[in-house]
Amino acid sequence: MSLFGAMRLPRSVLFGSGQRRALPAVAEQFGRRVLICTDPRLGSDAEITGILAEFERRGIAALVYDQTRADLPIESIMDCVRTAASFTPEVIIGIGGGSCMDMAKAVAVLLTHGGEPSSYYGEYKVPGPVIPLIAVPTTAGTGSEVTPVAVVADTAKNMKIGIASPHIIPQFAVCDPELTLSCPPRLTACSGGDALTHAIESFTALPRPPSADLTLQHVFIGKNALSDHFALLAIASIWNSLYPAYINGNDLQARENLMMGSLAAGCAFGTAGTAAAHAIQYPVGNATHTAHGDGVASLLPYVMEFNRPACVESFAQIARMLRLGDGSSSNEDLSRILIDEVARLLGSVGIPRTLKDLGLAADQQQWTAESAISIQRLVKNNPRPLDLRAMQAITAAAYSGDRAALRNA
């Protein structure tokens, strides 16, 4: 296959400790009426207060919506839209975790194009550009600051659904690792596990035959030369920083590397996409109301085990980059070692080991598999073909903790 690559990224990215101080000047480039989407904790934080003071000094009008709810239920989105409609923002800033940044994306779509969130579910449903977006992550995990997707919780359907469009990629991402210093250990682990899953799933996503209209037909196009570069950067950055950041939240070097990994993972999966771990997590998250990062990271070793026959070379490439095994280790050996080491790392930061540990009921396994197989935008990305029987096998193994059962699946 000829060398092929594609990327969808913000117009600009600022990364580094202290870069949050550039936010007022960045916002001023897009307009003088700013809507800030954040959550109740951050809404009263000194960082937000300082940003607002600088906006006022510059003559920029700012409205803060600080009622963003975890998992982003539609009711929360519509409340923000109603609050901001008469303000007519010229730029929208999402400050916080993934839900805050996804709130900014969803609100930008609705304030620009109208309608309900359900009008934009799926790929390429946003008809055109939206109010300019700036994303400022305060966790190192979702990568939403650079991606073309917003995940919302449709409470009527009792499921999470994605709005995927290049039009909702933020114009500007401001990534300041100092904003993650206050993340507690559990949030650090959950977010970091999410980022590692993004990176590994994007690096092993099913590549599609390149064509002139591939990126016009699919938001997520599978593994390619450019997304691979960011995926490997992400894995390397996360690998040696997740545990240090977990045990010592004030380790700024670890925080910097972990945020770099999260950013790079977002760059990778924002074009390549994710796969089975994310597909299964959607129903699991709906059923258990547990954190997305805990779910996908818990599932990752099982999905890797199922996918290993199709990913031996890719897994071995990652293992060699991480200096796992020794000079005599075969690709087969390295692929198994990598999966074991991924499970060990995630376990060391307290990621739940099984779906049972996440709170999934035994009688929900079949429903989980059936729901997961219906999420085709993720299923089609998996490197090994998935059908209901395969989903049942992964779900059963992830529930019981018997990863070895997947070696003959």
Tab-separated table of C-alpha atoms in Angstrom:
chain	number	residue	atom	x	y	z
A	1	MET	CA	0.000	0.000	0.000
A	2	SER	CA	1.301	3.460	-0.857
A	3	LEU	CA	2.110	5.908	1.923
A	4	PHE	CA	-1.073	7.680	2.967
A	5	GLY	CA	-1.845	10.086	5.763
A	6	ALA	CA	-4.567	12.485	6.831
A	7	MET	CA	-4.998	14.798	9.807
A	8	ARG	CA	-7.706	17.087	11.131
A	9	LEU	CA	-6.405	19.494	13.751
A	10	PRO	CA	-7.084	22.910	15.310
A	11	ARG	CA	-5.757	25.979	13.573
A	12	SER	CA	-3.372	26.520	16.498
A	13	VAL	CA	-2.243	24.625	19.591
A	14	LEU	CA	-0.444	26.160	22.552
A	15	PHE	CA	1.165	23.665	24.934
A	16	GLY	CA	3.157	24.283	28.083
A	17	SER	CA	3.065	25.299	31.702
A	18	GLY	CA	1.742	28.842	32.072
A	19	GLN	CA	0.183	28.984	28.599
A	20	ARG	CA	-3.291	29.550	30.114
A	21	ARG	CA	-2.246	33.172	30.547
A	22	ALA	CA	-2.427	33.572	26.763
A	23	LEU	CA	-6.150	32.786	26.727
A	24	PRO	CA	-7.491	36.387	26.810
A	25	ALA	CA	-5.272	37.412	23.896
A	26	VAL	CA	-6.251	34.261	22.008
A	27	ALA	CA	-9.967	34.877	22.568
A	28	GLU	CA	-9.638	38.488	21.452
A	29	GLN	CA	-8.609	37.275	17.992
A	30	PHE	CA	-12.093	35.802	17.459
A	31	GLY	CA	-14.402	38.383	18.998
A	32	ARG	CA	-15.307	40.501	21.991
A	33	ARG	CA	-18.272	38.519	23.320
A	34	VAL	CA	-17.107	35.318	24.997
A	35	LEU	CA	-19.161	32.432	26.366
A	36	ILE	CA	-17.251	30.223	28.810
A	37	CYS	CA	-18.573	26.692	29.352
A	38	THR	CA	-17.301	25.078	32.537
A	39	ASP	CA	-18.512	23.176	35.607
A	40	PRO	CA	-19.530	24.267	39.122
A	41	ARG	CA	-16.134	23.533	40.677
A	42	LEU	CA	-14.141	25.450	38.088
A	43	GLY	CA	-16.716	28.242	37.870
A	44	SER	CA	-15.608	29.545	41.254
A	45	ASP	CA	-11.925	28.743	40.764
A	46	ALA	CA	-9.344	31.499	41.020
A	47	GLU	CA	-8.119	30.702	37.500
A	48	ILE	CA	-11.522	31.565	36.011
A	49	THR	CA	-11.734	34.680	38.178
A	50	GLY	CA	-8.359	35.826	36.894
A	51	ILE	CA	-9.323	35.188	33.281
A	52	LEU	CA	-12.531	37.173	33.711
A	53	ALA	CA	-10.617	40.089	35.228
A	54	GLU	CA	-8.300	40.163	32.231
A	55	PHE	CA	-11.259	39.988	29.843
A	56	GLU	CA	-12.788	42.981	31.589
A	57	ARG	CA	-9.508	44.883	31.390
A	58	ARG	CA	-9.450	44.282	27.645
A	59	GLY	CA	-13.075	45.340	27.201
A	60	ILE	CA	-14.251	41.814	26.392
A	61	ALA	CA	-17.743	40.868	27.566
A	62	ALA	CA	-17.864	37.387	29.087
A	63	LEU	CA	-20.716	35.117	30.156
A	64	VAL	CA	-19.829	32.116	32.318
A	65	TYR	CA	-22.048	29.042	32.177
A	66	ASP	CA	-20.780	26.898	35.047
A	67	GLN	CA	-23.503	24.261	35.276
A	68	THR	CA	-22.035	21.680	32.878
A	69	ARG	CA	-22.920	18.215	34.149
A	70	ALA	CA	-20.834	15.066	33.899
A	71	ASP	CA	-21.541	12.919	30.809
A	72	LEU	CA	-23.284	15.942	29.253
A	73	PRO	CA	-27.017	15.161	29.311
A	74	ILE	CA	-29.029	16.902	26.617
A	75	GLU	CA	-30.940	18.861	29.257
A	76	SER	CA	-27.690	20.508	30.348
A	77	ILE	CA	-26.848	21.456	26.761
A	78	MET	CA	-30.250	23.008	26.143
A	79	ASP	CA	-30.055	24.937	29.413
A	80	CYS	CA	-26.771	26.460	28.285
A	81	VAL	CA	-28.236	27.307	24.864
A	82	ARG	CA	-31.159	29.108	26.473
A	83	THR	CA	-28.829	30.975	28.828
A	84	ALA	CA	-26.463	32.082	26.066
A	85	ALA	CA	-28.886	32.777	23.188
A	86	SER	CA	-29.552	36.432	24.015
A	87	PHE	CA	-25.878	37.011	24.787
A	88	THR	CA	-24.967	36.165	21.154
A	89	PRO	CA	-21.378	35.042	21.768
A	90	GLU	CA	-18.743	35.542	19.079
A	91	VAL	CA	-16.449	32.879	20.532
A	92	ILE	CA	-17.086	29.956	22.890
A	93	ILE	CA	-14.467	28.623	25.309
A	94	GLY	CA	-14.704	25.188	26.917
A	95	ILE	CA	-12.628	25.016	30.108
A	96	GLY	CA	-12.506	21.761	32.037
A	97	GLY	CA	-12.695	18.060	31.319
A	98	GLY	CA	-14.205	16.425	28.282
A	99	SER	CA	-17.795	17.285	29.190
A	100	CYS	CA	-17.017	21.006	29.412
A	101	MET	CA	-15.242	21.034	26.054
A	102	ASP	CA	-17.967	18.918	24.465
A	103	MET	CA	-20.553	21.309	25.907
A	104	ALA	CA	-18.834	24.181	24.100
A	105	LYS	CA	-18.912	22.194	20.850
A	106	ALA	CA	-22.565	21.206	21.123
A	107	VAL	CA	-23.661	24.721	22.093
A	108	ALA	CA	-21.694	26.206	19.197
A	109	VAL	CA	-23.561	23.900	16.808
A	110	LEU	CA	-26.991	24.730	18.220
A	111	LEU	CA	-26.428	28.480	18.470
A	112	THR	CA	-25.184	28.511	14.877
A	113	HIS	CA	-27.534	26.078	13.168
A	114	GLY	CA	-30.474	25.645	15.566
A	115	GLY	CA	-32.470	22.519	16.238
A	116	GLU	CA	-31.888	19.789	18.809
A	117	PRO	CA	-28.722	17.786	19.480
A	118	SER	CA	-30.377	14.717	17.935
A	119	SER	CA	-30.366	16.503	14.556
A	120	TYR	CA	-26.578	16.139	14.509
A	121	TYR	CA	-25.982	12.590	15.801
A	122	GLY	CA	-23.526	10.601	13.728
A	123	GLU	CA	-20.978	11.725	11.155
A	124	TYR	CA	-21.127	14.797	8.922
A	125	LYS	CA	-24.531	16.014	10.125
A	126	VAL	CA	-23.298	19.529	11.048
A	127	PRO	CA	-24.008	21.513	7.866
A	128	GLY	CA	-21.289	24.150	8.113
A	129	PRO	CA	-18.877	26.150	10.293
A	130	VAL	CA	-19.888	27.030	13.846
A	131	ILE	CA	-19.098	29.853	16.258
A	132	PRO	CA	-15.309	29.717	16.810
A	133	LEU	CA	-14.269	27.386	19.609
A	134	ILE	CA	-11.349	27.517	22.036
A	135	ALA	CA	-10.663	24.482	24.228
A	136	VAL	CA	-8.733	24.524	27.505
A	137	PRO	CA	-8.399	21.059	29.092
A	138	THR	CA	-7.943	20.728	32.852
A	139	THR	CA	-7.527	16.938	32.745
A	140	ALA	CA	-5.172	14.795	30.683
A	141	GLY	CA	-7.395	12.263	29.028
A	142	THR	CA	-10.201	13.015	26.601
A	143	GLY	CA	-8.254	14.866	23.915
A	144	SER	CA	-11.465	16.755	23.099
A	145	GLU	CA	-9.443	19.937	22.657
A	146	VAL	CA	-8.323	18.679	19.235
A	147	THR	CA	-11.016	16.248	18.094
A	148	PRO	CA	-14.027	16.462	15.752
A	149	VAL	CA	-16.416	14.769	18.163
A	150	ALA	CA	-18.675	15.704	21.069
A	151	VAL	CA	-20.261	12.939	23.120
A	152	VAL	CA	-23.667	13.670	24.656
A	153	ALA	CA	-25.980	11.664	26.889
A	154	ASP	CA	-29.429	11.229	25.360
A	155	THR	CA	-31.428	10.509	28.488
A	156	ALA	CA	-34.582	9.612	26.528
A	157	LYS	CA	-32.673	6.911	24.641
A	158	ASN	CA	-30.599	6.037	27.740
A	159	MET	CA	-27.387	6.096	25.737
A	160	LYS	CA	-24.380	8.221	24.871
A	161	ILE	CA	-24.160	9.341	21.262
A	162	GLY	CA	-21.498	11.192	19.315
A	163	ILE	CA	-21.764	14.286	17.146
A	164	ALA	CA	-18.857	13.936	14.733
A	165	SER	CA	-17.882	16.669	12.284
A	166	PRO	CA	-14.696	18.519	11.313
A	167	HIS	CA	-16.690	21.724	11.861
A	168	ILE	CA	-16.529	21.247	15.649
A	169	ILE	CA	-12.761	20.931	15.924
A	170	PRO	CA	-11.733	23.873	18.120
A	171	GLN	CA	-9.999	26.686	16.311
A	172	PHE	CA	-7.504	26.954	19.163
A	173	ALA	CA	-6.372	24.585	21.923
A	174	VAL	CA	-4.593	25.957	24.990
A	175	CYS	CA	-3.023	23.078	26.929
A	176	ASP	CA	-1.448	24.050	30.241
A	177	PRO	CA	-0.266	21.090	32.382
A	178	GLU	CA	-0.349	23.268	35.499
A	179	LEU	CA	-4.152	23.154	35.265
A	180	THR	CA	-3.992	19.404	35.955
A	181	LEU	CA	-2.012	19.680	39.196
A	182	SER	CA	-5.217	19.691	41.224
A	183	CYS	CA	-6.553	16.487	39.632
A	184	PRO	CA	-7.006	13.847	42.351
A	185	PRO	CA	-5.369	10.434	41.828
A	186	ARG	CA	-8.554	8.667	40.690
A	187	LEU	CA	-9.289	11.302	38.060
A	188	THR	CA	-5.648	11.225	36.949
A	189	ALA	CA	-5.819	7.444	36.492
A	190	CYS	CA	-9.201	7.466	34.778
A	191	SER	CA	-8.224	10.253	32.373
A	192	GLY	CA	-4.821	8.760	31.632
A	193	GLY	CA	-6.355	5.344	30.980
A	194	ASP	CA	-8.732	6.974	28.525
A	195	ALA	CA	-5.829	8.616	26.690
A	196	LEU	CA	-3.836	5.374	26.513
A	197	THR	CA	-6.873	3.596	25.078
A	198	HIS	CA	-7.287	6.345	22.475
A	199	ALA	CA	-3.665	5.963	21.453
A	200	ILE	CA	-3.583	2.170	21.188
A	201	GLU	CA	-6.958	1.890	19.462
A	202	SER	CA	-6.051	4.571	16.919
A	203	PHE	CA	-2.653	2.964	16.212
A	204	THR	CA	-4.341	-0.365	15.504
A	205	ALA	CA	-7.523	0.934	13.830
A	206	LEU	CA	-8.414	-0.845	10.600
A	207	PRO	CA	-6.769	1.033	7.708
A	208	ARG	CA	-9.014	1.823	4.774
A	209	PRO	CA	-7.957	1.858	1.130
A	210	PRO	CA	-6.979	5.448	0.366
A	211	SER	CA	-9.141	7.307	-2.097
A	212	ALA	CA	-9.646	10.923	-3.076
A	213	ASP	CA	-12.955	11.118	-1.212
A	214	LEU	CA	-12.136	8.964	1.834
A	215	THR	CA	-12.022	11.889	4.262
A	216	LEU	CA	-15.199	13.334	2.750
A	217	GLN	CA	-17.138	10.139	3.397
A	218	HIS	CA	-15.800	9.254	6.853
A	219	VAL	CA	-14.870	11.441	9.815
A	220	PHE	CA	-12.728	8.600	11.188
A	221	ILE	CA	-10.664	6.958	8.488
A	222	GLY	CA	-8.574	4.373	10.326
A	223	LYS	CA	-4.869	3.886	10.846
A	224	ASN	CA	-2.634	6.011	8.604
A	225	ALA	CA	0.913	7.330	8.497
A	226	LEU	CA	0.188	10.681	10.148
A	227	SER	CA	-2.129	9.476	12.906
A	228	ASP	CA	0.417	6.738	13.699
A	229	HIS	CA	3.047	9.381	14.457
A	230	PHE	CA	0.812	10.984	17.085
A	231	ALA	CA	-0.344	7.631	18.486
A	232	LEU	CA	3.221	6.499	19.153
A	233	LEU	CA	4.099	9.861	20.714
A	234	ALA	CA	1.039	9.478	22.934
A	235	ILE	CA	1.859	5.948	24.063
A	236	ALA	CA	5.482	6.835	24.839
A	237	SER	CA	4.471	9.967	26.746
A	238	ILE	CA	1.773	8.252	28.808
A	239	TRP	CA	3.721	5.079	29.529
A	240	ASN	CA	6.292	6.629	31.853
A	241	SER	CA	4.155	9.433	33.276
A	242	LEU	CA	0.803	7.906	34.276
A	243	TYR	CA	1.985	6.149	37.420
A	244	PRO	CA	4.252	9.009	38.614
A	245	ALA	CA	1.407	11.539	38.149
A	246	TYR	CA	-0.954	9.172	39.964
A	247	ILE	CA	1.226	8.769	43.052
A	248	ASN	CA	2.436	12.389	43.167
A	249	GLY	CA	0.048	14.909	41.679
A	250	ASN	CA	2.598	17.702	42.136
A	251	ASP	CA	5.131	16.053	39.818
A	252	LEU	CA	4.994	18.707	37.113
A	253	GLN	CA	7.217	16.797	34.692
A	254	ALA	CA	4.888	13.805	34.878
A	255	ARG	CA	1.883	16.102	34.450
A	256	GLU	CA	3.488	17.683	31.389
A	257	ASN	CA	4.235	14.340	29.772
A	258	LEU	CA	0.791	12.987	30.590
A	259	MET	CA	-0.932	16.012	29.052
A	260	MET	CA	1.327	15.769	26.005
A	261	GLY	CA	0.258	12.138	25.689
A	262	SER	CA	-3.412	13.040	25.986
A	263	LEU	CA	-3.052	15.794	23.378
A	264	ALA	CA	-1.191	13.513	20.965
A	265	ALA	CA	-3.743	10.725	21.479
A	266	GLY	CA	-6.503	13.187	20.618
A	267	CYS	CA	-4.658	14.145	17.441
A	268	ALA	CA	-4.380	10.464	16.543
A	269	PHE	CA	-7.907	9.264	17.199
A	270	GLY	CA	-9.472	12.490	15.941
A	271	THR	CA	-8.607	11.232	12.461
A	272	ALA	CA	-8.067	7.477	12.852
A	273	GLY	CA	-10.896	6.820	15.314
A	274	THR	CA	-11.310	4.299	18.118
A	275	ALA	CA	-12.799	0.812	18.128
A	276	ALA	CA	-14.179	-2.039	20.248
A	277	ALA	CA	-13.225	-0.803	23.727
A	278	HIS	CA	-15.162	2.384	23.100
A	279	ALA	CA	-18.082	0.555	21.479
A	280	ILE	CA	-18.530	-1.697	24.526
A	281	GLN	CA	-18.039	1.145	26.977
A	282	TYR	CA	-21.019	3.110	25.679
A	283	PRO	CA	-23.621	0.618	26.981
A	284	VAL	CA	-21.474	-0.217	30.030
A	285	GLY	CA	-21.306	3.453	30.962
A	286	ASN	CA	-25.051	3.854	30.520
A	287	ALA	CA	-25.744	0.817	32.700
A	288	THR	CA	-23.235	1.496	35.483
A	289	HIS	CA	-22.937	5.307	35.429
A	290	THR	CA	-19.195	4.922	35.864
A	291	ALA	CA	-16.522	7.124	34.338
A	292	HIS	CA	-15.837	6.689	30.631
A	293	GLY	CA	-12.076	6.437	31.180
A	294	ASP	CA	-12.441	3.663	33.744
A	295	GLY	CA	-14.638	1.731	31.328
A	296	VAL	CA	-12.488	1.903	28.202
A	297	ALA	CA	-9.277	1.298	30.165
A	298	SER	CA	-10.810	-1.695	31.952
A	299	LEU	CA	-11.785	-3.130	28.564
A	300	LEU	CA	-8.518	-2.345	26.776
A	301	PRO	CA	-6.499	-5.489	27.699
A	302	TYR	CA	-9.415	-7.752	26.704
A	303	VAL	CA	-9.947	-5.972	23.389
A	304	MET	CA	-6.201	-6.135	22.718
A	305	GLU	CA	-6.255	-9.888	23.451
A	306	PHE	CA	-9.117	-10.420	20.998
A	307	ASN	CA	-7.440	-8.236	18.370
A	308	ARG	CA	-3.942	-9.682	18.835
A	309	PRO	CA	-4.074	-12.062	15.811
A	310	ALA	CA	-4.647	-9.008	13.588
A	311	CYS	CA	-2.203	-6.760	15.466
A	312	VAL	CA	0.907	-8.820	16.178
A	313	GLU	CA	3.200	-6.515	14.212
A	314	SER	CA	1.631	-3.304	15.536
A	315	PHE	CA	1.785	-4.526	19.126
A	316	ALA	CA	5.380	-5.631	18.643
A	317	GLN	CA	6.274	-2.195	17.247
A	318	ILE	CA	4.837	-0.555	20.356
A	319	ALA	CA	6.631	-3.030	22.626
A	320	ARG	CA	9.991	-2.341	20.986
A	321	MET	CA	9.464	1.407	21.312
A	322	LEU	CA	8.796	0.893	25.030
A	323	ARG	CA	11.849	-1.417	25.329
A	324	LEU	CA	9.803	-4.379	26.475
A	325	GLY	CA	11.124	-7.920	26.086
A	326	ASP	CA	14.670	-8.490	24.894
A	327	GLY	CA	16.583	-8.761	21.651
A	328	SER	CA	15.528	-12.373	21.158
A	329	SER	CA	11.798	-11.763	21.636
A	330	SER	CA	9.711	-12.552	18.565
A	331	ASN	CA	6.822	-10.412	17.408
A	332	GLU	CA	4.473	-13.004	18.884
A	333	ASP	CA	6.249	-12.815	22.233
A	334	LEU	CA	6.303	-9.013	22.215
A	335	SER	CA	2.618	-8.759	21.374
A	336	ARG	CA	1.746	-10.879	24.416
A	337	ILE	CA	4.201	-9.020	26.649
A	338	LEU	CA	2.665	-5.690	25.641
A	339	ILE	CA	-0.849	-6.768	26.594
A	340	ASP	CA	0.383	-8.042	29.959
A	341	GLU	CA	2.234	-4.779	30.595
A	342	VAL	CA	-0.750	-2.639	29.605
A	343	ALA	CA	-2.874	-4.580	32.103
A	344	ARG	CA	-0.159	-4.198	34.755
A	345	LEU	CA	0.147	-0.426	34.248
A	346	LEU	CA	-3.593	0.126	34.380
A	347	GLY	CA	-3.870	-2.047	37.470
A	348	SER	CA	-1.100	-0.064	39.178
A	349	VAL	CA	-3.234	3.089	39.049
A	350	GLY	CA	-6.417	1.420	40.256
A	351	ILE	CA	-8.312	0.979	36.981
A	352	PRO	CA	-11.093	-1.583	37.597
A	353	ARG	CA	-9.983	-4.992	36.355
A	354	THR	CA	-13.342	-6.305	35.134
A	355	LEU	CA	-16.786	-5.210	34.030
A	356	LYS	CA	-18.074	-6.837	37.201
A	357	ASP	CA	-15.839	-4.491	39.190
A	358	LEU	CA	-17.383	-1.582	37.274
A	359	GLY	CA	-20.791	-2.658	38.513
A	360	LEU	CA	-22.216	-4.317	35.407
A	361	ALA	CA	-24.837	-6.896	36.380
A	362	ALA	CA	-24.302	-10.460	35.187
A	363	ASP	CA	-27.603	-10.445	33.304
A	364	GLN	CA	-26.591	-7.295	31.373
A	365	GLN	CA	-23.775	-8.971	29.447
A	366	GLN	CA	-25.919	-9.997	26.475
A	367	TRP	CA	-27.558	-6.557	26.273
A	368	THR	CA	-24.118	-4.950	26.427
A	369	ALA	CA	-22.830	-7.026	23.504
A	370	GLU	CA	-25.966	-6.380	21.444
A	371	SER	CA	-25.798	-2.647	22.108
A	372	ALA	CA	-22.081	-2.447	21.330
A	373	ILE	CA	-22.345	-4.208	17.973
A	374	SER	CA	-24.871	-1.584	16.841
A	375	ILE	CA	-22.331	1.259	17.157
A	376	GLN	CA	-21.023	0.874	13.628
A	377	ARG	CA	-18.831	3.997	13.526
A	378	LEU	CA	-16.621	2.214	16.095
A	379	VAL	CA	-17.207	-1.391	15.092
A	380	LYS	CA	-16.056	-0.717	11.526
A	381	ASN	CA	-12.752	0.608	12.891
A	382	ASN	CA	-11.774	-2.533	14.762
A	383	PRO	CA	-8.729	-4.281	13.225
A	384	ARG	CA	-10.314	-7.723	13.628
A	385	PRO	CA	-13.857	-8.190	12.290
A	386	LEU	CA	-16.561	-7.966	14.928
A	387	ASP	CA	-19.912	-9.686	15.021
A	388	LEU	CA	-22.294	-10.360	17.886
A	389	ARG	CA	-20.520	-13.568	18.827
A	390	ALA	CA	-17.199	-11.724	19.057
A	391	MET	CA	-18.734	-8.988	21.180
A	392	GLN	CA	-20.223	-11.633	23.461
A	393	ALA	CA	-16.818	-13.271	23.854
A	394	ILE	CA	-15.077	-9.999	24.727
A	395	THR	CA	-17.829	-8.962	27.126
A	396	ALA	CA	-17.840	-12.343	28.867
A	397	ALA	CA	-14.060	-12.340	29.285
A	398	ALA	CA	-14.040	-8.748	30.507
A	399	TYR	CA	-16.797	-9.569	32.983
A	400	SER	CA	-15.100	-12.657	34.420
A	401	GLY	CA	-11.531	-11.389	34.146
A	402	ASP	CA	-10.499	-14.418	32.058
A	403	ARG	CA	-8.423	-12.780	29.347
A	404	ALA	CA	-6.974	-16.164	28.333
A	405	ALA	CA	-10.433	-17.236	27.147
A	406	LEU	CA	-10.043	-14.855	24.213
A	407	ARG	CA	-6.935	-16.563	22.862
A	408	ASN	CA	-9.103	-19.085	21.063
A	409	ALA	CA	-11.962	-16.723	20.250
